Coordinates of C-alpha atoms and ligand atoms in Angstrom, one line a residue:
M433 CA 0.0 0.0 0.0
C434 CA 3.1 2.2 -0.3
G435 CA 5.4 3.3 -3.1
I436 CA 9.1 2.6 -3.0
V437 CA 11.8 3.9 -5.3
G438 CA 15.5 3.5 -5.5
Y439 CA 18.5 4.3 -7.6
S440 CA 22.1 3.1 -8.0
G441 CA 24.3 4.7 -10.6
E442 CA 26.4 7.7 -11.5
K443 CA 23.8 10.4 -11.4
K444 CA 22.6 12.3 -8.4
A445 CA 20.0 10.1 -6.8
L446 CA 17.9 12.7 -5.1
G447 CA 15.9 14.2 -8.0
I448 CA 15.2 10.6 -9.3
L449 CA 13.9 9.6 -6.0
L450 CA 11.7 12.6 -5.5
S451 CA 10.2 12.5 -9.0
G452 CA 9.6 8.8 -8.6
L453 CA 7.9 9.3 -5.3
Q454 CA 5.6 11.9 -6.8
S455 CA 4.5 9.4 -9.5
L456 CA 3.9 6.9 -6.8
E457 CA 1.9 9.1 -4.5
Y458 CA -1.3 7.4 -5.7
R459 CA -0.1 4.3 -3.7
G460 CA 0.0 6.2 -0.5
Y461 CA 0.5 9.7 0.6
D462 CA 0.4 10.1 4.4
S463 CA 4.2 10.4 4.8
A464 CA 7.3 10.3 2.7
G465 CA 11.1 10.0 3.1
I466 CA 14.4 9.3 1.5
S467 CA 17.8 8.0 2.4
L468 CA 21.0 8.9 0.5
K469 CA 24.3 7.1 0.8
K470 CA 27.6 8.8 0.2
G471 CA 30.9 7.2 1.1
K472 CA 30.3 5.5 4.4
K473 CA 27.5 7.7 5.5
I474 CA 23.7 7.4 5.1
E475 CA 21.5 10.5 5.6
T476 CA 17.8 10.2 6.0
I477 CA 15.0 12.8 5.8
K478 CA 11.4 11.9 6.3
T479 CA 8.2 13.5 7.3
K480 CA 4.5 13.2 7.8
G481 CA 2.6 14.5 4.8
K482 CA 3.1 14.5 1.1
V483 CA 6.2 14.5 -1.1
T484 CA 5.9 18.3 -1.4
D485 CA 6.4 18.5 2.4
L486 CA 9.4 16.3 2.0
I487 CA 10.9 18.5 -0.7
T488 CA 10.5 21.6 1.5
L489 CA 12.2 19.8 4.4
I490 CA 15.1 18.7 2.1
A491 CA 15.5 22.2 0.8
E492 CA 15.8 23.5 4.4
S493 CA 18.3 20.8 5.3
N494 CA 22.0 20.5 4.5
I495 CA 21.9 16.9 3.3
D496 CA 24.6 16.0 0.9
T497 CA 22.7 15.9 -2.4
S498 CA 25.6 14.6 -4.5
A499 CA 24.9 11.0 -3.4
T500 CA 24.4 8.5 -6.3
I501 CA 22.7 5.8 -4.4
G502 CA 19.4 6.1 -2.5
I503 CA 16.0 4.8 -1.6
G504 CA 12.7 6.6 -1.1
H505 CA 9.2 5.8 0.2
T506 CA 5.7 7.2 0.2
R507 CA 3.4 5.7 2.8
W508 CA -0.1 4.6 3.4
A509 CA -0.2 3.7 7.0
T510 CA -1.0 0.1 8.1
H511 CA 1.0 -0.5 11.3
G512 CA 1.5 2.8 13.2
A513 CA -0.2 6.1 12.6
P514 CA 1.1 8.5 10.0
S515 CA 4.0 10.5 11.7
S516 CA 7.6 11.4 11.0
T517 CA 8.8 8.7 13.2
N518 CA 6.7 6.0 11.5
A519 CA 7.6 7.3 8.0
H520 CA 10.1 5.3 6.0
P521 CA 13.0 4.8 5.5
H522 CA 13.6 3.0 8.8
Y523 CA 17.2 3.0 9.8
T524 CA 19.8 2.0 12.3
E525 CA 23.4 3.0 12.6
R526 CA 24.3 0.6 9.7
V527 CA 21.3 0.3 7.4
S528 CA 18.3 2.0 5.9
V529 CA 15.2 0.2 4.7
V530 CA 12.0 1.0 2.7
H531 CA 9.1 -1.6 2.6
N532 CA 5.7 -2.0 1.0
G533 CA 3.5 -4.7 2.5
I534 CA 3.0 -6.2 5.9
I535 CA 5.3 -8.3 8.0
E536 CA 2.8 -10.6 9.6
N537 CA 5.1 -12.2 12.2
Y538 CA 6.6 -8.9 13.4
R539 CA 5.5 -9.5 16.9
N540 CA 7.5 -12.8 17.2
L541 CA 10.5 -11.1 15.5
E542 CA 10.2 -8.3 18.0
K543 CA 10.3 -10.8 20.9
F544 CA 13.4 -12.4 19.3
L545 CA 15.1 -9.0 19.1
K546 CA 14.0 -7.9 22.6
E547 CA 15.7 -11.0 24.0
K548 CA 18.9 -9.5 22.6
N549 CA 18.1 -6.1 24.0
I550 CA 17.2 -4.6 20.7
N551 CA 14.1 -2.5 20.8
R552 CA 11.9 -0.8 18.2
R553 CA 11.7 3.0 18.3
T554 CA 8.7 3.2 16.0
D555 CA 5.2 1.5 15.8
T556 CA 5.9 0.0 12.4
D557 CA 6.4 -3.6 11.4
T558 CA 9.1 -2.4 8.9
E559 CA 11.5 -1.3 11.5
I560 CA 12.0 -5.0 12.4
I561 CA 13.7 -5.5 9.1
A562 CA 16.2 -2.8 9.7
L563 CA 16.9 -4.1 13.2
L564 CA 17.4 -7.7 12.0
L565 CA 19.7 -6.5 9.2
D566 CA 21.7 -4.5 11.7
L567 CA 21.9 -7.4 14.1
Y568 CA 23.4 -9.7 11.5
L569 CA 25.8 -7.1 10.2
S570 CA 27.0 -6.6 13.8
E571 CA 27.5 -10.3 14.0
G572 CA 30.0 -10.1 11.1
F573 CA 27.8 -11.1 8.1
D574 CA 28.3 -9.1 4.9
F575 CA 25.3 -7.1 3.7
K576 CA 24.2 -9.7 1.2
N577 CA 24.2 -12.5 3.6
A578 CA 22.6 -10.4 6.4
F579 CA 19.8 -9.6 4.0
F580 CA 19.3 -13.2 3.0
K581 CA 19.2 -14.2 6.7
T582 CA 16.7 -11.4 7.5
V583 CA 14.3 -12.1 4.6
E584 CA 14.3 -15.8 5.5
M585 CA 12.7 -14.8 8.8
L586 CA 9.9 -12.7 7.4
K587 CA 6.3 -13.8 6.9
G588 CA 3.8 -11.7 5.1
S589 CA 3.9 -9.5 2.0
F590 CA 6.9 -7.4 1.2
A591 CA 8.8 -5.4 -1.4
I592 CA 11.9 -4.2 0.3
A593 CA 14.9 -2.1 -0.7
A594 CA 17.8 -1.7 1.7
I595 CA 21.1 0.0 1.7
S596 CA 24.0 -0.3 4.1
K597 CA 26.6 2.3 5.1
D598 CA 29.5 -0.1 4.6
F599 CA 28.5 -1.7 1.3
D600 CA 28.0 0.1 -2.0
Y601 CA 25.2 -2.1 -3.4
M602 CA 21.5 -2.2 -2.7
M603 CA 19.5 -5.3 -1.7
L604 CA 15.9 -6.0 -2.8
A605 CA 13.3 -8.6 -1.9
K606 CA 9.9 -9.3 -3.3
H607 CA 7.1 -11.4 -2.0
E608 CA 3.4 -10.6 -2.8
S609 CA 4.1 -6.9 -3.2
P610 CA 5.2 -5.5 -6.6
L611 CA 8.7 -4.5 -7.3
V612 CA 10.2 -3.6 -10.7
I613 CA 13.8 -3.0 -11.7
G614 CA 14.4 -0.5 -14.5
L615 CA 17.5 -1.2 -16.6
S616 CA 19.9 1.3 -18.1
N617 CA 23.6 1.7 -18.8
N618 CA 25.7 1.8 -15.6
E619 CA 22.7 2.5 -13.5
T620 CA 19.6 0.7 -12.1
Y621 CA 16.3 2.0 -11.0
I622 CA 13.8 0.3 -8.8
A623 CA 10.2 1.2 -8.0
S624 CA 6.8 -0.3 -7.0
D625 CA 5.6 0.2 -10.6
V626 CA 6.9 1.4 -14.0
S627 CA 5.1 4.8 -13.9
A628 CA 7.8 6.1 -11.6
L629 CA 10.6 5.1 -13.9
I630 CA 9.2 5.5 -17.4
E631 CA 11.0 8.8 -18.0
Y632 CA 14.4 7.0 -17.5
T633 CA 13.9 3.6 -19.2
H634 CA 11.5 1.3 -21.0
D635 CA 13.2 -1.9 -20.0
F636 CA 12.0 -3.6 -16.9
I637 CA 12.5 -6.7 -14.9
F638 CA 9.5 -7.7 -12.9
L639 CA 10.7 -9.5 -9.8
E640 CA 8.8 -12.7 -8.9
D641 CA 7.7 -13.8 -5.5
G642 CA 10.6 -15.1 -3.4
D643 CA 13.2 -13.2 -5.5
I644 CA 16.1 -11.4 -3.8
A645 CA 18.2 -9.1 -5.9
L646 CA 21.5 -7.2 -5.6
I647 CA 21.9 -4.1 -7.6
D648 CA 25.2 -2.2 -8.0
K649 CA 25.1 0.6 -10.6
G650 CA 24.3 -1.3 -13.9
N651 CA 24.8 -4.8 -12.5
V652 CA 21.8 -6.8 -11.4
T653 CA 22.0 -10.2 -9.7
I654 CA 18.8 -12.1 -8.9
W655 CA 18.3 -15.2 -6.8
D656 CA 15.0 -17.1 -6.9
K657 CA 12.9 -18.4 -4.0
D658 CA 15.3 -21.4 -3.8
K659 CA 18.2 -19.0 -3.5
K660 CA 19.5 -20.1 -6.9
E661 CA 21.0 -17.4 -9.0
T662 CA 18.6 -16.8 -11.9
K663 CA 18.1 -14.6 -15.0
R664 CA 14.8 -12.8 -15.5
Q665 CA 14.0 -11.6 -19.0
P666 CA 13.4 -7.8 -19.3
T667 CA 10.0 -6.7 -20.6
Q668 CA 9.7 -3.6 -22.8
I669 CA 7.0 -1.2 -21.7
D670 CA 6.3 1.4 -24.2
W671 CA 4.2 3.8 -22.1
S672 CA 5.4 7.3 -22.7
K673 CA 6.5 9.7 -20.0
E674 CA 3.6 11.9 -21.1
K675 CA 1.2 9.1 -20.7
A676 CA 2.2 8.7 -17.1
Q677 CA 1.7 12.4 -16.4
K678 CA -1.3 14.7 -16.3
G679 CA -1.0 15.8 -20.0
G680 CA -2.3 19.3 -19.4
Y681 CA -5.4 18.4 -17.4
K682 CA -5.8 19.8 -13.9
H683 CA -6.2 16.3 -12.5
F684 CA -5.4 12.8 -13.5
M685 CA -9.1 11.9 -13.0
L686 CA -10.3 14.3 -15.7
K687 CA -7.4 13.2 -18.0
E688 CA -8.3 9.6 -17.5
I689 CA -12.0 10.2 -18.2
A690 CA -11.0 12.0 -21.4
E691 CA -8.8 9.0 -22.3
E692 CA -11.7 6.5 -22.1
D693 CA -12.3 6.4 -25.8
E694 CA -8.6 5.7 -26.4
A695 CA -8.4 3.1 -23.6
V696 CA -11.4 1.2 -25.0
R697 CA -10.0 1.5 -28.5
N698 CA -6.6 0.1 -27.5
T699 CA -8.3 -2.7 -25.6
I700 CA -10.5 -3.9 -28.5
Q701 CA -8.6 -2.9 -31.5
S702 CA -6.1 -5.7 -31.9
R703 CA -8.7 -8.3 -30.7
I704 CA -11.7 -7.7 -33.0
D705 CA -11.2 -7.5 -36.8
E706 CA -13.4 -5.4 -39.0
D707 CA -15.6 -8.4 -39.8
G708 CA -16.5 -8.8 -36.2
N709 CA -14.3 -11.8 -35.4
V710 CA -13.0 -11.8 -31.9
F711 CA -9.4 -13.1 -31.4
L712 CA -8.5 -14.1 -27.8
D713 CA -6.9 -17.4 -28.6
E714 CA -3.4 -16.2 -27.9
E715 CA -4.3 -14.8 -24.5
I716 CA -6.6 -17.5 -23.3
S717 CA -4.7 -20.7 -22.8
I718 CA -7.7 -22.5 -21.3
S719 CA -9.0 -25.1 -23.8
K720 CA -11.7 -24.1 -26.2
E721 CA -13.5 -27.3 -25.4
F722 CA -13.7 -26.3 -21.7
L723 CA -14.9 -22.8 -22.6
K724 CA -17.6 -24.3 -24.9
N725 CA -18.9 -26.4 -22.1
L726 CA -18.9 -23.9 -19.3
D727 CA -21.9 -24.1 -17.0
R728 CA -21.0 -21.2 -14.8
I729 CA -18.8 -18.1 -14.7
T730 CA -17.8 -16.7 -11.3
I731 CA -16.5 -13.1 -11.4
V732 CA -14.7 -11.8 -8.3
A733 CA -13.6 -8.2 -7.8
C734 CA -13.7 -5.2 -5.6
G735 CA -15.0 -1.6 -5.9
T736 CA -15.3 -0.3 -9.5
S737 CA -14.0 -3.6 -10.9
F738 CA -16.9 -5.4 -9.1
Y739 CA -19.4 -3.0 -10.7
A740 CA -17.8 -3.7 -14.1
G741 CA -18.5 -7.4 -13.4
L742 CA -22.1 -6.6 -12.3
T743 CA -22.7 -4.5 -15.4
A744 CA -21.4 -7.2 -17.8
K745 CA -23.3 -10.1 -16.1
P746 CA -26.6 -9.7 -18.1
I747 CA -24.6 -9.3 -21.4
I748 CA -22.5 -12.5 -20.8
E749 CA -25.6 -14.4 -19.8
K750 CA -27.6 -13.1 -22.7
Y751 CA -25.0 -14.0 -25.4
T752 CA -23.4 -17.1 -24.0
G753 CA -26.3 -18.7 -22.2
I754 CA -24.0 -19.3 -19.2
K755 CA -25.0 -18.4 -15.7
V756 CA -22.8 -15.7 -14.2
D757 CA -22.2 -15.0 -10.4
V758 CA -20.6 -11.7 -9.5
E759 CA -19.0 -11.7 -6.0
I760 CA -17.2 -9.2 -3.8
G761 CA -13.7 -10.3 -3.1
S762 CA -13.6 -9.5 0.6
E763 CA -16.7 -11.6 1.2
F764 CA -15.9 -14.4 -1.2
R765 CA -12.6 -15.2 0.5
Y766 CA -14.5 -16.2 3.7
Y767 CA -17.4 -17.9 2.0
N768 CA -17.7 -21.6 1.0
Y769 CA -18.6 -21.0 -2.6
L770 CA -20.1 -24.0 -4.4
Y771 CA -18.4 -24.2 -7.8
S772 CA -20.2 -26.1 -10.5
K773 CA -18.7 -28.8 -12.7
N774 CA -17.5 -26.6 -15.5
N775 CA -16.8 -23.4 -13.7
L776 CA -14.6 -20.5 -14.9
F777 CA -13.3 -18.1 -12.3
I778 CA -12.6 -14.5 -13.5
A779 CA -10.8 -12.0 -11.3
I780 CA -11.1 -8.3 -12.4
S781 CA -8.6 -5.8 -11.1
Q782 CA -7.1 -2.6 -12.4
S783 CA -4.0 -2.8 -10.3
G784 CA -3.7 -6.6 -10.3
E785 CA -2.6 -6.3 -6.7
T786 CA -5.8 -6.1 -4.7
A787 CA -5.5 -8.5 -1.8
D788 CA -9.2 -9.2 -1.6
T789 CA -9.3 -10.2 -5.2
K790 CA -6.0 -12.1 -5.2
E791 CA -6.9 -14.3 -2.3
P792 CA -10.1 -15.7 -3.9
L793 CA -8.1 -16.3 -7.1
K794 CA -5.6 -18.4 -5.1
M795 CA -8.4 -20.2 -3.4
A796 CA -10.1 -21.0 -6.8
K797 CA -6.7 -22.3 -8.1
S798 CA -6.2 -24.5 -5.1
K799 CA -9.5 -26.1 -5.9
G800 CA -8.5 -26.8 -9.4
I801 CA -10.8 -24.2 -10.9
K802 CA -9.7 -22.7 -14.2
T803 CA -8.9 -19.0 -13.7
L804 CA -8.8 -16.0 -16.0
S805 CA -8.0 -12.5 -15.0
I806 CA -8.8 -9.1 -16.5
V807 CA -6.0 -6.7 -15.3
N808 CA -4.6 -3.4 -16.4
V809 CA -1.1 -3.4 -14.7
K810 CA 1.2 -5.7 -16.6
E811 CA 2.9 -8.5 -14.8
S812 CA 1.0 -7.7 -11.6
A813 CA 0.3 -10.5 -9.1
I814 CA -3.2 -11.3 -10.2
A815 CA -2.2 -11.4 -13.9
R816 CA 0.6 -13.8 -13.1
L817 CA -1.3 -16.0 -10.8
S818 CA -4.2 -16.7 -13.1
D819 CA -4.1 -19.4 -15.8
S820 CA -4.8 -16.8 -18.4
C821 CA -4.9 -13.0 -18.4
I822 CA -6.5 -10.5 -20.8
Y823 CA -5.0 -7.1 -20.2
T824 CA -7.1 -4.0 -20.5
L825 CA -4.9 -1.7 -22.5
A826 CA -5.9 1.5 -20.7
G827 CA -2.4 2.7 -19.8
P828 CA -1.6 3.9 -16.3
E829 CA -4.5 4.9 -14.2
I830 CA -3.1 7.2 -11.6
S831 CA -6.2 8.8 -10.0
V832 CA -7.4 6.9 -7.0
A833 CA -11.0 7.0 -8.4
S834 CA -11.1 4.5 -11.2
T835 CA -12.6 5.6 -14.5
K836 CA -11.0 4.4 -17.7
A837 CA -10.3 1.0 -16.0
F838 CA -14.1 0.5 -15.7
T839 CA -14.9 1.0 -19.4
S840 CA -11.9 -1.0 -20.5
Q841 CA -12.8 -3.9 -18.2
L842 CA -16.3 -3.7 -19.7
A843 CA -14.8 -3.9 -23.2
V844 CA -12.9 -7.1 -22.2
L845 CA -16.0 -8.7 -20.6
Y846 CA -18.1 -7.9 -23.7
M847 CA -15.4 -9.3 -26.0
L848 CA -15.1 -12.4 -23.8
A849 CA -18.9 -12.9 -24.1
F850 CA -18.7 -12.6 -27.8
Y851 CA -15.7 -14.9 -28.0
I852 CA -17.3 -17.7 -25.9
A853 CA -20.5 -17.3 -27.9
Q854 CA -18.5 -17.6 -31.1
L855 CA -16.9 -20.8 -29.8
K856 CA -20.4 -22.1 -29.1
G857 CA -21.2 -21.5 -32.8
K858 CA -23.3 -18.3 -32.4
D859 CA -22.9 -15.4 -34.8
L860 CA -22.1 -12.3 -32.8
K861 CA -20.2 -10.5 -35.4
P862 CA -22.8 -7.7 -35.6
Q863 CA -22.4 -7.1 -31.9
A864 CA -18.6 -7.3 -32.0
K865 CA -18.7 -4.7 -34.9
Q866 CA -20.9 -2.5 -32.8
L867 CA -18.3 -2.7 -30.0
L868 CA -15.8 -1.3 -32.5
K869 CA -17.9 1.9 -32.7
I870 CA -18.0 2.4 -29.0
P871 CA -14.8 4.4 -28.6
S872 CA -16.1 7.2 -30.9
L873 CA -19.4 7.2 -29.0
I874 CA -17.5 7.6 -25.7
K875 CA -15.7 10.6 -27.2
Q876 CA -18.9 12.1 -28.3
T877 CA -20.4 11.6 -24.9
F878 CA -17.4 13.3 -23.2
D879 CA -17.7 16.3 -25.5
K880 CA -21.5 16.5 -25.2
T881 CA -21.8 16.2 -21.4
Q882 CA -18.7 17.9 -20.0
D883 CA -20.1 21.4 -19.9
K884 CA -23.6 20.3 -18.7
T885 CA -22.2 18.1 -15.9
K886 CA -20.0 21.0 -14.8
E887 CA -23.0 23.4 -14.8
L888 CA -25.0 20.9 -12.7
A889 CA -22.2 20.2 -10.4
D890 CA -22.0 24.0 -9.7
K891 CA -25.7 23.9 -8.9
Y892 CA -25.7 20.8 -6.6
Y893 CA -22.3 20.6 -5.0
N894 CA -23.5 21.8 -1.6
Y895 CA -26.0 19.0 -1.0
Q896 CA -25.0 16.4 1.5
D897 CA -26.9 13.4 0.4
F898 CA -27.6 11.9 -3.1
L899 CA -29.6 9.0 -4.3
Y900 CA -28.6 7.2 -7.6
L901 CA -31.3 5.1 -9.3
G902 CA -31.2 2.8 -12.3
R903 CA -33.0 -0.2 -13.7
G904 CA -31.6 -3.2 -15.7
I905 CA -28.2 -2.5 -17.2
C906 CA -28.4 1.1 -15.7
Y907 CA -28.6 -0.2 -12.1
P908 CA -24.9 -1.1 -11.7
L909 CA -24.1 2.3 -13.2
A910 CA -26.1 3.9 -10.4
L911 CA -24.0 2.0 -8.0
E912 CA -20.8 3.1 -9.7
G913 CA -22.0 6.7 -10.0
A914 CA -22.7 6.8 -6.3
L915 CA -19.3 5.3 -5.5
K916 CA -17.5 7.9 -7.6
L917 CA -19.4 10.8 -5.8
K918 CA -18.7 9.5 -2.3
E919 CA -15.0 8.7 -3.0
I920 CA -14.0 12.2 -4.2
S921 CA -16.6 14.6 -3.0
Y922 CA -17.2 13.0 0.4
I923 CA -20.9 13.4 -0.1
H924 CA -23.1 10.6 1.1
A925 CA -24.5 8.8 -2.0
E926 CA -26.5 5.6 -2.4
G927 CA -27.0 3.6 -5.5
Y928 CA -30.2 1.7 -5.7
P929 CA -32.3 -0.3 -8.2
A930 CA -35.1 2.2 -9.0
G931 CA -37.9 -0.3 -8.4
E932 CA -36.6 -1.0 -4.9
M933 CA -36.9 2.7 -3.8
K934 CA -40.4 2.3 -2.6
H935 CA -39.2 -0.5 -0.3
G936 CA -37.2 1.8 1.9
P937 CA -35.0 4.5 0.5
I938 CA -38.0 6.7 -0.5
A939 CA -38.1 7.7 3.2
L940 CA -34.9 9.6 2.5
I941 CA -36.4 11.8 -0.2
D942 CA -37.0 15.5 0.6
E943 CA -35.9 18.7 -1.0
N944 CA -32.4 18.2 0.4
T945 CA -31.7 14.9 -1.2
P946 CA -31.3 15.1 -5.0
T947 CA -31.7 11.9 -7.1
V948 CA -29.7 11.0 -10.2
V949 CA -31.8 8.8 -12.4
V950 CA -29.9 6.8 -15.0
A951 CA -32.5 5.7 -17.6
H952 CA -32.0 4.3 -21.1
P953 CA -35.1 5.0 -23.3
E954 CA -35.8 1.4 -23.9
E955 CA -39.3 0.5 -22.8
P956 CA -40.7 -0.6 -20.4
L957 CA -37.7 0.3 -18.2
Y958 CA -37.8 4.0 -19.2
S959 CA -41.5 4.5 -18.3
K960 CA -41.0 2.6 -15.0
S961 CA -38.1 4.8 -14.2
L962 CA -40.2 7.9 -14.9
S963 CA -42.9 6.6 -12.5
N964 CA -40.2 6.5 -9.9
C965 CA -39.3 10.1 -10.8
E966 CA -43.0 11.0 -10.2
E967 CA -42.8 9.4 -6.7
I968 CA -39.7 11.5 -6.0
K969 CA -41.3 14.7 -7.3
S970 CA -44.3 14.3 -5.1
R971 CA -42.0 14.3 -2.1
H972 CA -40.2 17.5 -3.3
G973 CA -37.1 15.7 -4.3
K974 CA -34.9 17.2 -7.1
I975 CA -34.1 14.9 -10.1
I976 CA -31.2 14.9 -12.5
L977 CA -32.0 12.6 -15.4
V978 CA -29.2 11.0 -17.4
S979 CA -30.7 9.7 -20.6
N980 CA -31.1 10.1 -24.4
K981 CA -34.8 11.0 -23.9
Q982 CA -35.9 14.1 -22.1
S983 CA -38.8 14.2 -19.6
D984 CA -40.6 17.2 -18.3
I985 CA -41.0 15.7 -14.8
V986 CA -37.3 16.1 -14.0
D987 CA -35.4 19.3 -12.8
D988 CA -32.3 18.7 -14.9
F989 CA -31.4 16.7 -17.8
I990 CA -28.0 15.4 -19.0
E991 CA -28.4 14.3 -22.6
V992 CA -26.2 11.5 -23.8
P993 CA -25.8 10.2 -27.4
K994 CA -28.2 7.5 -28.7
V995 CA -26.8 4.0 -28.1
D996 CA -28.3 0.5 -28.1
Y997 CA -29.4 -0.8 -24.7
D998 CA -26.7 -3.5 -24.5
F999 CA -24.0 -0.9 -25.0
A1000 CA -25.4 1.8 -22.9
P1001 CA -23.0 1.4 -20.0
F1002 CA -20.1 2.7 -22.0
V1003 CA -21.9 5.9 -22.7
Y1004 CA -24.0 6.5 -19.6
I1005 CA -21.1 6.1 -17.2
I1006 CA -19.2 9.1 -18.6
P1007 CA -21.5 11.9 -17.3
L1008 CA -21.7 10.1 -13.9
Q1009 CA -17.9 10.2 -13.6
L1010 CA -17.7 13.8 -14.9
F1011 CA -20.5 14.9 -12.4
A1012 CA -18.5 13.4 -9.5
Y1013 CA -15.4 15.1 -10.7
Y1014 CA -16.8 18.5 -11.0
V1015 CA -18.7 18.3 -7.7
A1016 CA -15.4 17.4 -6.0
L1017 CA -13.7 20.3 -7.9
F1018 CA -16.3 22.8 -6.7
R1019 CA -15.9 21.5 -3.1
G1020 CA -12.1 22.1 -3.4
N1021 CA -11.2 18.5 -2.7
D1022 CA -8.0 16.7 -3.4
I1023 CA -9.5 14.8 -6.3
D1024 CA -6.7 12.5 -7.4
Q1025 CA -5.8 11.5 -3.8
P1026 CA -9.0 11.5 -1.8
R1027 CA -8.7 11.2 2.0
N1028 CA -8.4 7.7 3.5
L1029 CA -8.2 6.0 0.1
A1030 CA -5.3 4.3 -1.7
K1031 CA -5.1 3.3 -5.3
S1032 CA -4.1 -0.2 -4.8
V1033 CA -5.4 -2.0 -1.7
T1034 CA -2.8 -4.7 -1.2
V1035 CA -3.8 -5.4 2.4
E1036 CA -6.9 -6.9 3.8
Ligands
M6R1102 O1 -7.2 -2.4 -8.6 P1 -8.5 -2.9 -8.4 O2 -9.4 -2.8 -9.6 O3 -8.5 -4.4 -7.9 O4 -9.2 -2.1 -7.3 C1 -10.4 -2.4 -6.8 C2 -11.0 -1.2 -5.9 O5 -10.1 -1.0 -4.8 C3 -11.1 0.1 -6.7 O6 -11.9 -0.1 -7.8 C4 -11.7 1.2 -5.8 O7 -13.0 0.9 -5.5 C5 -11.5 2.5 -6.6 N1 -11.1 3.5 -5.7 C6 -12.8 2.9 -7.2 O8 -12.7 4.2 -7.8

């Protein structure tokens, strides 16, 4: 849940560490710190707050900025409240350490250290790593062996980077938390993900679980989980620096909404030909015979990814005739799910690191269930754990509130439905061709609704409660619209199936609780949604209608382009995301990094 970065080379490390930390702030932003090593001295500066606070502190300090080796960290607190003391790096006289993850057995290790009169000074689990390293160095081990001995004792999830005052190399370890190595001439970069390093290199090694690595300028040595020296093939990532930055927009969120047409286009373009044939053979290694005979699909995900699954459920069922269950990861992992005979398990995750999605995936695998994942971040844990992975090609999603991941995930789910139906001998070429037209419809929707959503956000941003209603395929969109609003505007918002309103939530309606009604003009759902609007009006509630068909019952109307019912989610979600964005903007909130949230939730 934190971001780590490191550099070993011939350039000054400080600027590289700070710009890397700024790119990684979406992973955590309650404290930040760096350690720089020069000669036999390590200097550390850390603080509660954001990377900008750290930069101010560094500017006021007299730290030696000529160091060419260093590590940095941006934190999202798990063990120990956000504070300067609990901020990383954690250090002793001999070492300095940054860590992402949780050391589950830190209490036992603390006991072990206490018996040797070694005590923690912070409330963090991470400090234990520094203390163990220091202990073994004091016993005469060299840094590499001290690191191996320390890592051997750790249980839990970790990506670790450590430096020692007496050795000029850096040690890394990875287990269930991401860690990438960026390669270049005479220098090596490390980070939690590639977005922090893309301005320096496009060649990356993705460490695997159990790997330990030693980096020394341009030299990288890796040992696998059996401590055998191993070679890992570098992967080329062609994301541009520009892609990983705001590209002229005020916030990543707005940039990412504006990129949704491109994200969906990239996701479908190479997989559907102009005749409407869907090509997923290369990505899905699960046998076609098995896919043809599926009797159930179980989708597991969290948050927005869960809503993408819910949205696609009726589409998959309609076109493949296969029953689909959509389950929340954090519940599923403690639930004795009854798989059917020919069951496919699908994990959906933007980050590919969400613990509550990863664990059910592991459970499904351990039961011999075939697994497929839909993931955005290449080589992430969920992508690598599953039997097959179809990547959404949305590019980096930096804003904590997920937007382009949602529409790209939908695109993959639709393609998958068409692909399976195709295997079963159905002709869904017309539908697949229709999907090819969706990116330009998304673009039209963005252009058509941006000003209107901004105008309405200005009108409504002071309200404290919102209701979002939808029917059929628009119901999960109501859930996602409400999630977006609460995440970034901190306004209480509830998504509900419109027909269920009279069974309870109608009690909330008064002039202070506006309702956003998401209604495709397809009958009879549209008329029924309008009846619900009448019920709201007669209780003095204000209504914003998102539709292609106007109604004189409502107070405000956001008109979206015409789209067939089955494809409506790609279009109707855009104004809901924009509305949440502008409401948060008018409220003056930190849109890309909303309070209490982290982009990638790698802990339970
Ligand atoms: O990376 P994932 O798709 O697995 O993340 C799942 C949720 O944590 C995520 O969608 C979260 O709900 C977002 N903040 C929603 O905007």
